[in-house]
Short mmCIF file of C-alpha atoms in Angstrom, two decimals:
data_model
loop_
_atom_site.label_atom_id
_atom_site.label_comp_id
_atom_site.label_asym_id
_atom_site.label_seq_id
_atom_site.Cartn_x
_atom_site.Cartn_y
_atom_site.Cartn_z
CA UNK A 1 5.25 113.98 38.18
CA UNK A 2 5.75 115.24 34.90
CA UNK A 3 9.37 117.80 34.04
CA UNK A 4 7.88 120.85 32.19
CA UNK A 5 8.79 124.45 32.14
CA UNK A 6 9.86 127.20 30.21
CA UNK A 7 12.96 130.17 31.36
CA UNK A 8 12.93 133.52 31.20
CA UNK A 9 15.28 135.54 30.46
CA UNK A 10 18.39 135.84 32.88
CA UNK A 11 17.39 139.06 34.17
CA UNK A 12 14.41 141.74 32.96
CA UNK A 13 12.43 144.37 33.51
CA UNK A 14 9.31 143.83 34.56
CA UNK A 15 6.09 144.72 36.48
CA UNK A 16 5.56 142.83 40.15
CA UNK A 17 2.19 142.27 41.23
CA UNK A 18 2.64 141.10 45.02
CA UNK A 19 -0.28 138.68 46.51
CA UNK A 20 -2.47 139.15 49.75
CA UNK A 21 -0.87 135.79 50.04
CA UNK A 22 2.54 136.69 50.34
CA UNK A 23 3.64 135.63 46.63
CA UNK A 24 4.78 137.60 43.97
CA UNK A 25 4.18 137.37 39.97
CA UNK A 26 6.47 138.63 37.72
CA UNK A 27 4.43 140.31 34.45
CA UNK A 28 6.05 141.85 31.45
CA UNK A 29 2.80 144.54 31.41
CA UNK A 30 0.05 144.62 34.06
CA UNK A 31 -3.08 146.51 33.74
CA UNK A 32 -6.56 147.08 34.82
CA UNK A 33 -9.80 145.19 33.44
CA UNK A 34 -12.84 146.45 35.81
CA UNK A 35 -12.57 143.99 38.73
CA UNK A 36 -9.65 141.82 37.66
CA UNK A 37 -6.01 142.88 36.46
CA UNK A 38 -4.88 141.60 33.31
CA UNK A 39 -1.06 140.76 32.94
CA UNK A 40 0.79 139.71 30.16
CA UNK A 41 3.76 136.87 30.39
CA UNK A 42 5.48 136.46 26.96
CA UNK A 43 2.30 135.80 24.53
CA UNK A 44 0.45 135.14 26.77
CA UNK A 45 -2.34 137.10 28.98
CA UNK A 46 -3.76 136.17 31.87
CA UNK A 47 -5.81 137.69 34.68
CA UNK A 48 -6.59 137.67 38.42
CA UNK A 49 -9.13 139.09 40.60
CA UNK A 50 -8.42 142.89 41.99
CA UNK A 51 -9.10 141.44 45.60
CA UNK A 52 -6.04 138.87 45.53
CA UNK A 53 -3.59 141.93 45.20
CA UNK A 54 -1.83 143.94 47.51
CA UNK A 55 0.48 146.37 45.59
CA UNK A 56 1.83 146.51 42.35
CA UNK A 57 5.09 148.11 41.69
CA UNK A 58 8.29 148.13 39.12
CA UNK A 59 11.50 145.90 39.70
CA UNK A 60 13.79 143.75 38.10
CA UNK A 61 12.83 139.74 37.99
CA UNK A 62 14.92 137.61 39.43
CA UNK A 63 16.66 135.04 37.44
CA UNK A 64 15.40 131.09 37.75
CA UNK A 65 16.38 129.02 40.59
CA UNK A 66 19.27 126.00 40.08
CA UNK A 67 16.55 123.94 41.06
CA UNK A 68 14.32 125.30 38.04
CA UNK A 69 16.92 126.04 35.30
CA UNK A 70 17.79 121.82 35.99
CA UNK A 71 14.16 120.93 35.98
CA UNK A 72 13.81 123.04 32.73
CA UNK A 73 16.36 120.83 31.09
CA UNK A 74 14.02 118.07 30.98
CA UNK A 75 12.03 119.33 28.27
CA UNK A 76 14.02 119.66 25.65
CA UNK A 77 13.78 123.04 23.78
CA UNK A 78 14.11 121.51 20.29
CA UNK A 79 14.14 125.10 17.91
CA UNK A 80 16.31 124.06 14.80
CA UNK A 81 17.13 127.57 13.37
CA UNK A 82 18.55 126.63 9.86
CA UNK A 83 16.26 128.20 6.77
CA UNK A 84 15.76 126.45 3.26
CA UNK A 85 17.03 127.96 0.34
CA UNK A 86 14.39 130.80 -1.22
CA UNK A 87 12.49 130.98 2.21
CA UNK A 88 13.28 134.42 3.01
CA UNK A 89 12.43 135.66 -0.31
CA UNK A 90 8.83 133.81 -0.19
CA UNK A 91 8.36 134.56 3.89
CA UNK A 92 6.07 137.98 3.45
CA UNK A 93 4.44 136.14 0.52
CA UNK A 94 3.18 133.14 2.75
CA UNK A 95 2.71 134.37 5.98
CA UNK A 96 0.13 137.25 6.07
CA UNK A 97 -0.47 139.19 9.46
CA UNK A 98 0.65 136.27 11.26
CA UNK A 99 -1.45 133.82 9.11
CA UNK A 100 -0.59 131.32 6.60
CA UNK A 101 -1.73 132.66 3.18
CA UNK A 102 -3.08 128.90 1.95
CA UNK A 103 -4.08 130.45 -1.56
CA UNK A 104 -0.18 131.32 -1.76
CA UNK A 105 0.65 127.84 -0.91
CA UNK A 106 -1.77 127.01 -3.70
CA UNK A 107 -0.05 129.60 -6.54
CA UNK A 108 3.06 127.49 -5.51
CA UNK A 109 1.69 123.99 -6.88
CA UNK A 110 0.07 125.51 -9.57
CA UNK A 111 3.61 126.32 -10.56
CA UNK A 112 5.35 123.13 -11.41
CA UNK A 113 8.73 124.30 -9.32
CA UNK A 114 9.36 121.71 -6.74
CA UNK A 115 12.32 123.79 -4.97
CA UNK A 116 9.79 126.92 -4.54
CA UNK A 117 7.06 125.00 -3.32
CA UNK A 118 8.77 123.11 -1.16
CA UNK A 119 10.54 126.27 0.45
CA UNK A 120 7.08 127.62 0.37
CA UNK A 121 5.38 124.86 2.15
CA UNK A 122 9.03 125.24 5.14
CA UNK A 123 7.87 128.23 6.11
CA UNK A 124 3.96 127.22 6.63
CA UNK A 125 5.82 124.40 8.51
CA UNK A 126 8.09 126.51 10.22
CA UNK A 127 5.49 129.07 11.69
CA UNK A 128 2.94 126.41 13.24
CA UNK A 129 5.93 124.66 14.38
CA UNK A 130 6.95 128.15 16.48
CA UNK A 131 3.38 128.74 17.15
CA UNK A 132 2.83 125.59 18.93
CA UNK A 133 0.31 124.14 16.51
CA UNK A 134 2.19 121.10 15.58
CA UNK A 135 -0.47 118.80 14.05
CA UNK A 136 -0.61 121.63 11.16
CA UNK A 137 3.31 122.08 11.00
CA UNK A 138 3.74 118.20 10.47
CA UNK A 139 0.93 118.64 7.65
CA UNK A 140 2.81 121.69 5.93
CA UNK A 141 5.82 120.02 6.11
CA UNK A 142 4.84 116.58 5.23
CA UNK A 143 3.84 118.67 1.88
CA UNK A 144 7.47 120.70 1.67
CA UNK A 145 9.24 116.90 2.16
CA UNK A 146 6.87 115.46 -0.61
CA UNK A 147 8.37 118.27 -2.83
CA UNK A 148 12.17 118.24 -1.74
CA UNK A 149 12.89 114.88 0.30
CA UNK A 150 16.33 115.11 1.11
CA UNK A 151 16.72 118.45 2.42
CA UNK A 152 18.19 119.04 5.49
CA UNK A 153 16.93 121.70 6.98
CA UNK A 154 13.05 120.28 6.18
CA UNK A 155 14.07 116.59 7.86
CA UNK A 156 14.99 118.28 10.69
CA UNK A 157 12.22 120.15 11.56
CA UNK A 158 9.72 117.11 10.72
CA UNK A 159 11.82 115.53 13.28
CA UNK A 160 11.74 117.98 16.18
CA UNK A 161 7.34 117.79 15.29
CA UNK A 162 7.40 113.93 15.60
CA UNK A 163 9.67 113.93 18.94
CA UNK A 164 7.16 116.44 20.34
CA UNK A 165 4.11 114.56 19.37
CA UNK A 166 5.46 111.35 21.13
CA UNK A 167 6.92 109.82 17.80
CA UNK A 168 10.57 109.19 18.61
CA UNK A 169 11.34 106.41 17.16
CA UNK A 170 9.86 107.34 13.61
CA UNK A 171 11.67 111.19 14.35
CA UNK A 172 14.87 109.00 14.61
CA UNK A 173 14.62 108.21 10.86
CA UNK A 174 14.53 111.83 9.16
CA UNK A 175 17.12 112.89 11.82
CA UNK A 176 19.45 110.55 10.43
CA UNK A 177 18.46 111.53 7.23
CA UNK A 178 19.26 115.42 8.12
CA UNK A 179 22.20 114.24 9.62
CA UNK A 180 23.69 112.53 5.97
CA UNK A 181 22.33 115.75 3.95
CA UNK A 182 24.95 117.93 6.37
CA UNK A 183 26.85 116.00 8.76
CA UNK A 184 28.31 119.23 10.43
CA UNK A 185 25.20 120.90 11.41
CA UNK A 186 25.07 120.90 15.56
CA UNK A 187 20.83 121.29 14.73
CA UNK A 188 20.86 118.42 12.71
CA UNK A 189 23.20 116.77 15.11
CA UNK A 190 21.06 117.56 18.34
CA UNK A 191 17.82 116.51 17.05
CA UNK A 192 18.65 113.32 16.44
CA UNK A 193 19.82 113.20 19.64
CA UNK A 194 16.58 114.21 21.17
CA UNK A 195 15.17 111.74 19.36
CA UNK A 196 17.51 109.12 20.07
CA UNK A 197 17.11 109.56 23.46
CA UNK A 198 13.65 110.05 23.34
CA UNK A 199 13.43 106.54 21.80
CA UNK A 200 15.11 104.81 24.34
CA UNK A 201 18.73 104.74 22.53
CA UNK A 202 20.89 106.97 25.18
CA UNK A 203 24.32 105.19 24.13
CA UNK A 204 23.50 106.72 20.43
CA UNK A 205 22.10 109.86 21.79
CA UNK A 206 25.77 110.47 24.02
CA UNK A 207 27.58 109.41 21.18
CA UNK A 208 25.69 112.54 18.62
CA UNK A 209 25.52 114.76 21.35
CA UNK A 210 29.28 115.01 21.93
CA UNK A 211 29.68 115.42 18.08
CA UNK A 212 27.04 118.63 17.93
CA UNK A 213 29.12 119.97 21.13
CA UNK A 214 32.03 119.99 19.50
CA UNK A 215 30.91 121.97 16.51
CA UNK A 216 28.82 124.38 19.08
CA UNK A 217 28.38 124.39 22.75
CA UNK A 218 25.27 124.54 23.90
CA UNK A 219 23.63 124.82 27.62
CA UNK A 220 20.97 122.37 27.12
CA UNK A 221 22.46 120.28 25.17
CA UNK A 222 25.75 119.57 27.90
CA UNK A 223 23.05 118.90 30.71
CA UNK A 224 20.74 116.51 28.46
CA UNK A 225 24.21 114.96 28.15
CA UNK A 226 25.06 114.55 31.45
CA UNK A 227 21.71 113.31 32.22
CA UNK A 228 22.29 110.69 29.57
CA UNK A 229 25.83 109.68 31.09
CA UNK A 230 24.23 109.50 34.28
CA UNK A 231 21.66 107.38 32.54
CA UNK A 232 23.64 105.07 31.10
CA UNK A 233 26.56 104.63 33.68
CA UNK A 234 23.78 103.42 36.25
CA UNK A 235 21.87 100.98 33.51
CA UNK A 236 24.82 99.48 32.11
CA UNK A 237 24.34 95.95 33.84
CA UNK A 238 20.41 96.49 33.42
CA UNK A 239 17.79 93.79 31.86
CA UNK A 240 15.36 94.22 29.78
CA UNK A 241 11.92 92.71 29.49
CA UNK A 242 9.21 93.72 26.71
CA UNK A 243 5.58 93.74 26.53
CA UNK A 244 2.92 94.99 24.35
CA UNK A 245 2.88 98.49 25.33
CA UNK A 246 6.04 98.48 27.91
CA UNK A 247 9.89 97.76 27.97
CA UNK A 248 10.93 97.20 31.65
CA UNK A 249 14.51 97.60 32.38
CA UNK A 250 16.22 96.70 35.67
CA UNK A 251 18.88 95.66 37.88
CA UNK A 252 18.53 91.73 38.40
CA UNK A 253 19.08 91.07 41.76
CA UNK A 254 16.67 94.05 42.88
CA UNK A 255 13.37 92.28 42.11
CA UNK A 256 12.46 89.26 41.39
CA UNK A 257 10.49 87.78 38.62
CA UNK A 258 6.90 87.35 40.11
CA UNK A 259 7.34 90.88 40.69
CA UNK A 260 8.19 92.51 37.68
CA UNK A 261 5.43 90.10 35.66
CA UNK A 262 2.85 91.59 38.39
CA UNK A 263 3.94 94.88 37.66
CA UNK A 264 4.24 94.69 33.35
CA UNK A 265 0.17 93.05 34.40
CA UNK A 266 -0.67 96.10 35.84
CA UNK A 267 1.18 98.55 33.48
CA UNK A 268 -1.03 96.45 30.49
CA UNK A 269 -3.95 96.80 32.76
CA UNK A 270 -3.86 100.33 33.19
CA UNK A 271 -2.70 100.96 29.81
CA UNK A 272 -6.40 99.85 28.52
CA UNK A 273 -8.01 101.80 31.16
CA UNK A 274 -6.24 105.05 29.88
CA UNK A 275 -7.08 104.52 25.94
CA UNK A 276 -10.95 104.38 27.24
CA UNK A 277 -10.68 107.62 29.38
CA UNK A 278 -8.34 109.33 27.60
CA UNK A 279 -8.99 108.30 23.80
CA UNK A 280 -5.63 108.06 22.51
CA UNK A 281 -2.63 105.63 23.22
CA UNK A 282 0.90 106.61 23.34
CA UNK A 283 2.14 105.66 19.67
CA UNK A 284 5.64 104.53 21.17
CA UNK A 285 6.70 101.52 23.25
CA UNK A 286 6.83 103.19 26.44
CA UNK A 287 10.16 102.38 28.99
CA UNK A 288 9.68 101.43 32.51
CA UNK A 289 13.34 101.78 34.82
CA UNK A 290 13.16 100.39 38.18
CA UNK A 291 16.00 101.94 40.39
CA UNK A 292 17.08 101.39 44.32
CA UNK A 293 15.98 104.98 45.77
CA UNK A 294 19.76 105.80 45.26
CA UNK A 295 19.93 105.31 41.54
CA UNK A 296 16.54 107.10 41.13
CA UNK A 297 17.84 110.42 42.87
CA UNK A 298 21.31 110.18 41.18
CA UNK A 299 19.88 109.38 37.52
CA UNK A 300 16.77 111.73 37.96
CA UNK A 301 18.03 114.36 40.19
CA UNK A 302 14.98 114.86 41.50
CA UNK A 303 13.88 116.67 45.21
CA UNK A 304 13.71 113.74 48.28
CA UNK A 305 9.89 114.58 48.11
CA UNK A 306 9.58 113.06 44.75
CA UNK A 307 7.95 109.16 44.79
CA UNK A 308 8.73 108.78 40.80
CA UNK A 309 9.44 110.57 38.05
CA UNK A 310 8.40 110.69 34.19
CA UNK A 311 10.26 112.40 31.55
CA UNK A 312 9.45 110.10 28.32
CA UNK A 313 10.10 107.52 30.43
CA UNK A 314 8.48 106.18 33.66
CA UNK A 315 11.38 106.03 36.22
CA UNK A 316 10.44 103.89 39.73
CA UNK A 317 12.55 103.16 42.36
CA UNK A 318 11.46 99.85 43.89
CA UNK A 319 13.79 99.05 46.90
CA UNK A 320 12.43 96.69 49.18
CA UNK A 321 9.22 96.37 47.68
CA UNK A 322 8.29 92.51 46.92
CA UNK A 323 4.98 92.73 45.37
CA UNK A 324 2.63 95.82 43.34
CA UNK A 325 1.20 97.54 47.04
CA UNK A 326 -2.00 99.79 46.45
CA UNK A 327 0.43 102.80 47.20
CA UNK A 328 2.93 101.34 44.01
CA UNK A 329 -0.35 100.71 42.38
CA UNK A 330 -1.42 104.42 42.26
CA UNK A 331 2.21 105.81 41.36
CA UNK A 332 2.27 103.44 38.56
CA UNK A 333 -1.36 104.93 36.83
CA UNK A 334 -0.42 108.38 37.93
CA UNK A 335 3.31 108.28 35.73
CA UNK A 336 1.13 106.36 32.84
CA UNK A 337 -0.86 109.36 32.60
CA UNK A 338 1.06 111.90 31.86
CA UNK A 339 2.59 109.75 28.71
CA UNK A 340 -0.88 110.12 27.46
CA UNK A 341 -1.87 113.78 28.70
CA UNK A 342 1.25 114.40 26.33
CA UNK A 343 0.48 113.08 23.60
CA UNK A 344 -2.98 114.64 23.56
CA UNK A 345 -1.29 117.86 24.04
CA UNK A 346 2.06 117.55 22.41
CA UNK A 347 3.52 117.83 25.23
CA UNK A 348 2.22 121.43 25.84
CA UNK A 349 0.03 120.43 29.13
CA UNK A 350 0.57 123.36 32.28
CA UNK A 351 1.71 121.86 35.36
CA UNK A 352 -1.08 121.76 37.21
CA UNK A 353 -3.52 120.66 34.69
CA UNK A 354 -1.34 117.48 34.45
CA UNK A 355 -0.69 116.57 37.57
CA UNK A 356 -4.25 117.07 38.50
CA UNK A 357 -5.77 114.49 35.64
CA UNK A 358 -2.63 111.94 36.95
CA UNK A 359 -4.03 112.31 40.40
CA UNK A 360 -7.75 112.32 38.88
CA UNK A 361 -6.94 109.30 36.74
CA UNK A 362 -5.24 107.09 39.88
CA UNK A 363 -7.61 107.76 41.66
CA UNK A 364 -6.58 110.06 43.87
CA UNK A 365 -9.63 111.14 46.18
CA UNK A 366 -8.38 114.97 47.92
CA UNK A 367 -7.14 114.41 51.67
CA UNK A 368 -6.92 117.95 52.57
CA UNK A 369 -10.55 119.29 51.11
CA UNK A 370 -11.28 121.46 53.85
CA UNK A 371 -7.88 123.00 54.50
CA UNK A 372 -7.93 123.84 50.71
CA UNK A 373 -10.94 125.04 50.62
CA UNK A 374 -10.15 127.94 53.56
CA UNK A 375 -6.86 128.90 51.79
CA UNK A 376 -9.57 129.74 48.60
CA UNK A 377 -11.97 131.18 51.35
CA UNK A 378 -9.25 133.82 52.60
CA UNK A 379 -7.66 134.20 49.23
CA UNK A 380 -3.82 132.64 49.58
CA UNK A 381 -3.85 129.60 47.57
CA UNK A 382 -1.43 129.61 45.13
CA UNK A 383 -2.79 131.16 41.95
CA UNK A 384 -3.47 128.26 39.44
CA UNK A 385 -1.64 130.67 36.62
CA UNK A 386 1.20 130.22 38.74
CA UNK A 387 1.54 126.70 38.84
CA UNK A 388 1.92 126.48 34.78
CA UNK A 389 5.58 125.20 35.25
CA UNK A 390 7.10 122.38 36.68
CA UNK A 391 6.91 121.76 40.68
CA UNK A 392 10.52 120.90 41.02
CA UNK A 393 11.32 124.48 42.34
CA UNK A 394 8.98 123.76 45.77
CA UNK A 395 9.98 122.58 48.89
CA UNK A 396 8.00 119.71 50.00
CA UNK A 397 5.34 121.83 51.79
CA UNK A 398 4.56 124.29 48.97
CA UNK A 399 4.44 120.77 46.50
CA UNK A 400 1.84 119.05 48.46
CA UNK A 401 -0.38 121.95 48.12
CA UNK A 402 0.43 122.53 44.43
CA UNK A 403 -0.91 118.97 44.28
CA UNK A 404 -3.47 119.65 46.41
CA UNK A 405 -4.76 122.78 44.06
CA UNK A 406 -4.14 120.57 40.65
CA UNK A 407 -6.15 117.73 41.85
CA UNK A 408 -9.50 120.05 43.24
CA UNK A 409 -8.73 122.00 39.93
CA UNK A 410 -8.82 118.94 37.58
CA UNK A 411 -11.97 117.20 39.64
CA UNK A 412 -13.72 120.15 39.09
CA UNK A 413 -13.53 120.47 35.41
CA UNK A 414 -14.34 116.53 35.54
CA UNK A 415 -16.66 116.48 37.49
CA UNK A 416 -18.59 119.53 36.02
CA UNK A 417 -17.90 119.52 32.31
CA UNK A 418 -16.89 115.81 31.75
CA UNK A 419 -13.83 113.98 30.85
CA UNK A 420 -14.57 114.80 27.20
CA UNK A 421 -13.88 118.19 27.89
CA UNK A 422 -11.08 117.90 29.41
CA UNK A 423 -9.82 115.85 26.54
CA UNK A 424 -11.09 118.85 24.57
CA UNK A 425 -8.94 120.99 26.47
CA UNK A 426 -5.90 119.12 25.98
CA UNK A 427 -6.56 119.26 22.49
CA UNK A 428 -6.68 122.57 21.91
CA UNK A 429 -3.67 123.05 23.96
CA UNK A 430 -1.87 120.29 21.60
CA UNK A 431 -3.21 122.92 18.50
CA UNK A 432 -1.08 125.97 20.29
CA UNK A 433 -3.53 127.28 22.16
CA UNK A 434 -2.38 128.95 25.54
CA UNK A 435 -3.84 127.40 28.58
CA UNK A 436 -6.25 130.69 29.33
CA UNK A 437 -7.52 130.40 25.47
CA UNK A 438 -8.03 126.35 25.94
CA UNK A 439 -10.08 126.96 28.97
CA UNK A 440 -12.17 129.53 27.57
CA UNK A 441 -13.04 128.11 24.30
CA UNK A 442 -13.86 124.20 26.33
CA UNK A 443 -15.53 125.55 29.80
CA UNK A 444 -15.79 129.57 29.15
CA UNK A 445 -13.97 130.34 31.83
CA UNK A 446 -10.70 132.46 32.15
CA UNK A 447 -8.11 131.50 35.41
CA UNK A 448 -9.85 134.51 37.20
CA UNK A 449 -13.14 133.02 36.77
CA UNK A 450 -12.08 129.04 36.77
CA UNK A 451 -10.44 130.11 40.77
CA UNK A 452 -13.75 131.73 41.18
CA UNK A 453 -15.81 128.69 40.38
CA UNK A 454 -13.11 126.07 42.51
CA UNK A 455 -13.58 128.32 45.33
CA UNK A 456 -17.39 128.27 45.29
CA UNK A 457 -16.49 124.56 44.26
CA UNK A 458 -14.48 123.26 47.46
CA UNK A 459 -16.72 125.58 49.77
CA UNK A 460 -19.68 123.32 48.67
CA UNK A 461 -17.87 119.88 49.12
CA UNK A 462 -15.43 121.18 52.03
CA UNK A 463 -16.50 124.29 53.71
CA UNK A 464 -19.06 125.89 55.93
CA UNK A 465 -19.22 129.20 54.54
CA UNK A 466 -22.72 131.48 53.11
#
């Protein structure tokens, strides 16, 4: 179970397109598109089919749940918002109806002006980075750094790429490097302590985190800290144990030794089996914490449905258990995955699409097939457009089916297209693409025509309809 999600605003105006199914989505513009509606949610469009609809009318959108807004807080919104010197003047110069002008970047090397170029080269850098394609913004501002290496503002936006690319430890580097070049900047200040924490040094991250707090408060910032508090009050009197790919931390008398070496055998084990389906290996040791079901739900804050949790790291609580079961077995794999699914991604994977490779990956064979496939066959499953942010927000019901809809979703593309394609999609999605464009430049199918094809899908495996 992967932590993913991005708020709206508090309150807005919007359009409300209320389901057959009894569910509502909230669209900033909704219009027609022959048989489907199309509906647009920030940059994104999407579109469902007319027959899923009952009525369509104005209100205002609620704000986000408790339950979201604290699941939300678990992806870190890292948006430095510092400038480099000469970057306004050059901005209408570089970017070009929303495009990077690469023959302006080019005029800037020709001219032997490192401070130009380099502020050039920030905002290239700067509008992948708030695009989402981060692969180019590390390349852009891999450049700007090679022309001015000990600016500030630069560091610390080549440190927010590397944290969300699953680099944390090299990210902690050229935060402390933005840090020195202007020790009073809360950005600076709560980078590193994303990336701190991200690498597995929460003492540190507490420590910077109180220091950017003090110079400006900051929502996300105070509940990443608490989180990290939490954290670290709970692990104080932890071990540690390290293996290739793993460092296990626990509480001594919890487990003993046979156990934890069976379970670092099995991490290992299932690390190997990941690189060869997925193609890519986390570039970070990755940490393992194994709680008593208390600790997990007091550190994690999790619902009592959830069996694990990861967030950058891959948090298990163990009580009782004496040995790896089948059931422990499956978790493990399933919590691997998703370190992986991000990186291929940068961390940009929807909901469901992640969860349903975890569950693909474990395996995970679907137990309610034919149930599933009536909800498609009357039209009030949940729509898979829908189930882009984290799960937190569901009760335990409305979860199981969310997992049931990721998994058929995920088998299909698998089992149709390939996992190549899949990795494909991923890809793209790690390159800023928004999950609708992904799908449709991998498999050529939009969400209203991917539910189609599940549909027709789990009738032919499940059902008994014509």
């Amino acid at each position: 179970m992967l932590l993913c999600g991005i708020l709206p605003p508090a309150t807005a105006s919007a359009e409300a397109i209320h389901l057959k199914n009894g569910r509502t989505i909230w669209a900033d513009h909704v219009r027609e598109a022959g048989s489907r509606l199309e509906y647009d949610l920030g940059d994104n469009t999407y579109a469902i089919p007319k027959s899923l609809v009952d009525h369509i009318d104005n209100a205002v959108a609620p704000p986000p749940s408790s339950a979201t807004a604290a699941a939300v807080a678990d992806l870190p919104p890292i948006q430095p918002v510092a400038d480099v010197k000469n970057s306004a003047v050059l901005e209408d110069n570089i970017i070009r109806s929303g495009h990077i002008d690469d023959d302006a970047l080019a005029a800037l090397d020709q001219a032997h002006n490192p401070e130009t170029a380099a502020a050039g080269y920030f905002i290239a850098g700067k509008h992948e980075f708030e695009h989402g394609d981060l692969p180019k913004a590390r390349t852009y501002l891999d450049t700007a750094l090679r022309y001015n290496g000990q600016d500030p503002t630069i560091l610390n936006y080549y440190a927010a790429v590397l944290i969300k690319t699953g680099k944390a430890n090299e990210a902690v580097h050229y935060a402390e490097e933005a840090v020195r070049g202007a020790p009073n900047s809360p950005d600076a200040l709560t980078v590193l302590g994303y990336a701190q924490f991200a690498a597995d040094r929460s003492q540190d991250a507490i420590r910077t985190w109180k220091k950017s707090l003090a110079l400006r408060p900051d929502s996300n910032v105070q509940q990443y800290l608490a989180k990290a508090e939490r954290e670290a009050s709970t692990e104080s009197r932890f071990s540690e144990h390290e293996s290739n790919h793993f460092t296990l931390r626990y509480e001594g008398d919890q487990t003993s030794d046979g156990f934890r070496e069976q379970l670092v055998e099995n991490l290992e084990s299932d690390y190997n089996d990941l690189v060869r389906e997925l193609g890519i290996s986390p570039h970070d040791s990755i940490p393992v914490v194994l709680y008593t079901r208390e600790a997990f739900f007091d550190v994690t804050q999790a619902p009592s449905w959830s069996g694990a949790v990861f967030d950058g790291k891959l948090r298990i609580p163990v009580q009782g258990l004496t040995s790896v079961t089948p059931d422990l077995a499956r978790v493990l794999k399933h919590e691997l995955a998703h370190a992986f699914i991000n990186q291929l991604s940068a961390g940009r994977c929807p909901q469901w699409l992640n969860e349903g490779i975890a569950q693909a990956v474990e395996p995970k064979m679907l137990s309610g097939g034919s149930r599933l496939a009536e909800l498609y066959h009357a039209q009030r499953e949940i729509p898979l457009n829908q189930l882009e942010g984290n799960f937190m927000r569901f009760s335990g019901l409305e979860a199981n089916l969310a997992y049931d809809e990721s998994l058929a979703a995920a088998q299909y593309i698998i089992d149709s297209y390939g996992m190549s394609d899949m990795q494909r999609i991923l890809e793209q999605l790690g390159h800023g693409a928004s999950t609708e464009v992904a799908l449709r430049t991998v498999i050529h199918s939009d969400y209203g025509q991917l539910e189609g094809e599940l549909a027709r899908y789990l009738n032919s495996k499940y059902g008994s309809w014509s």
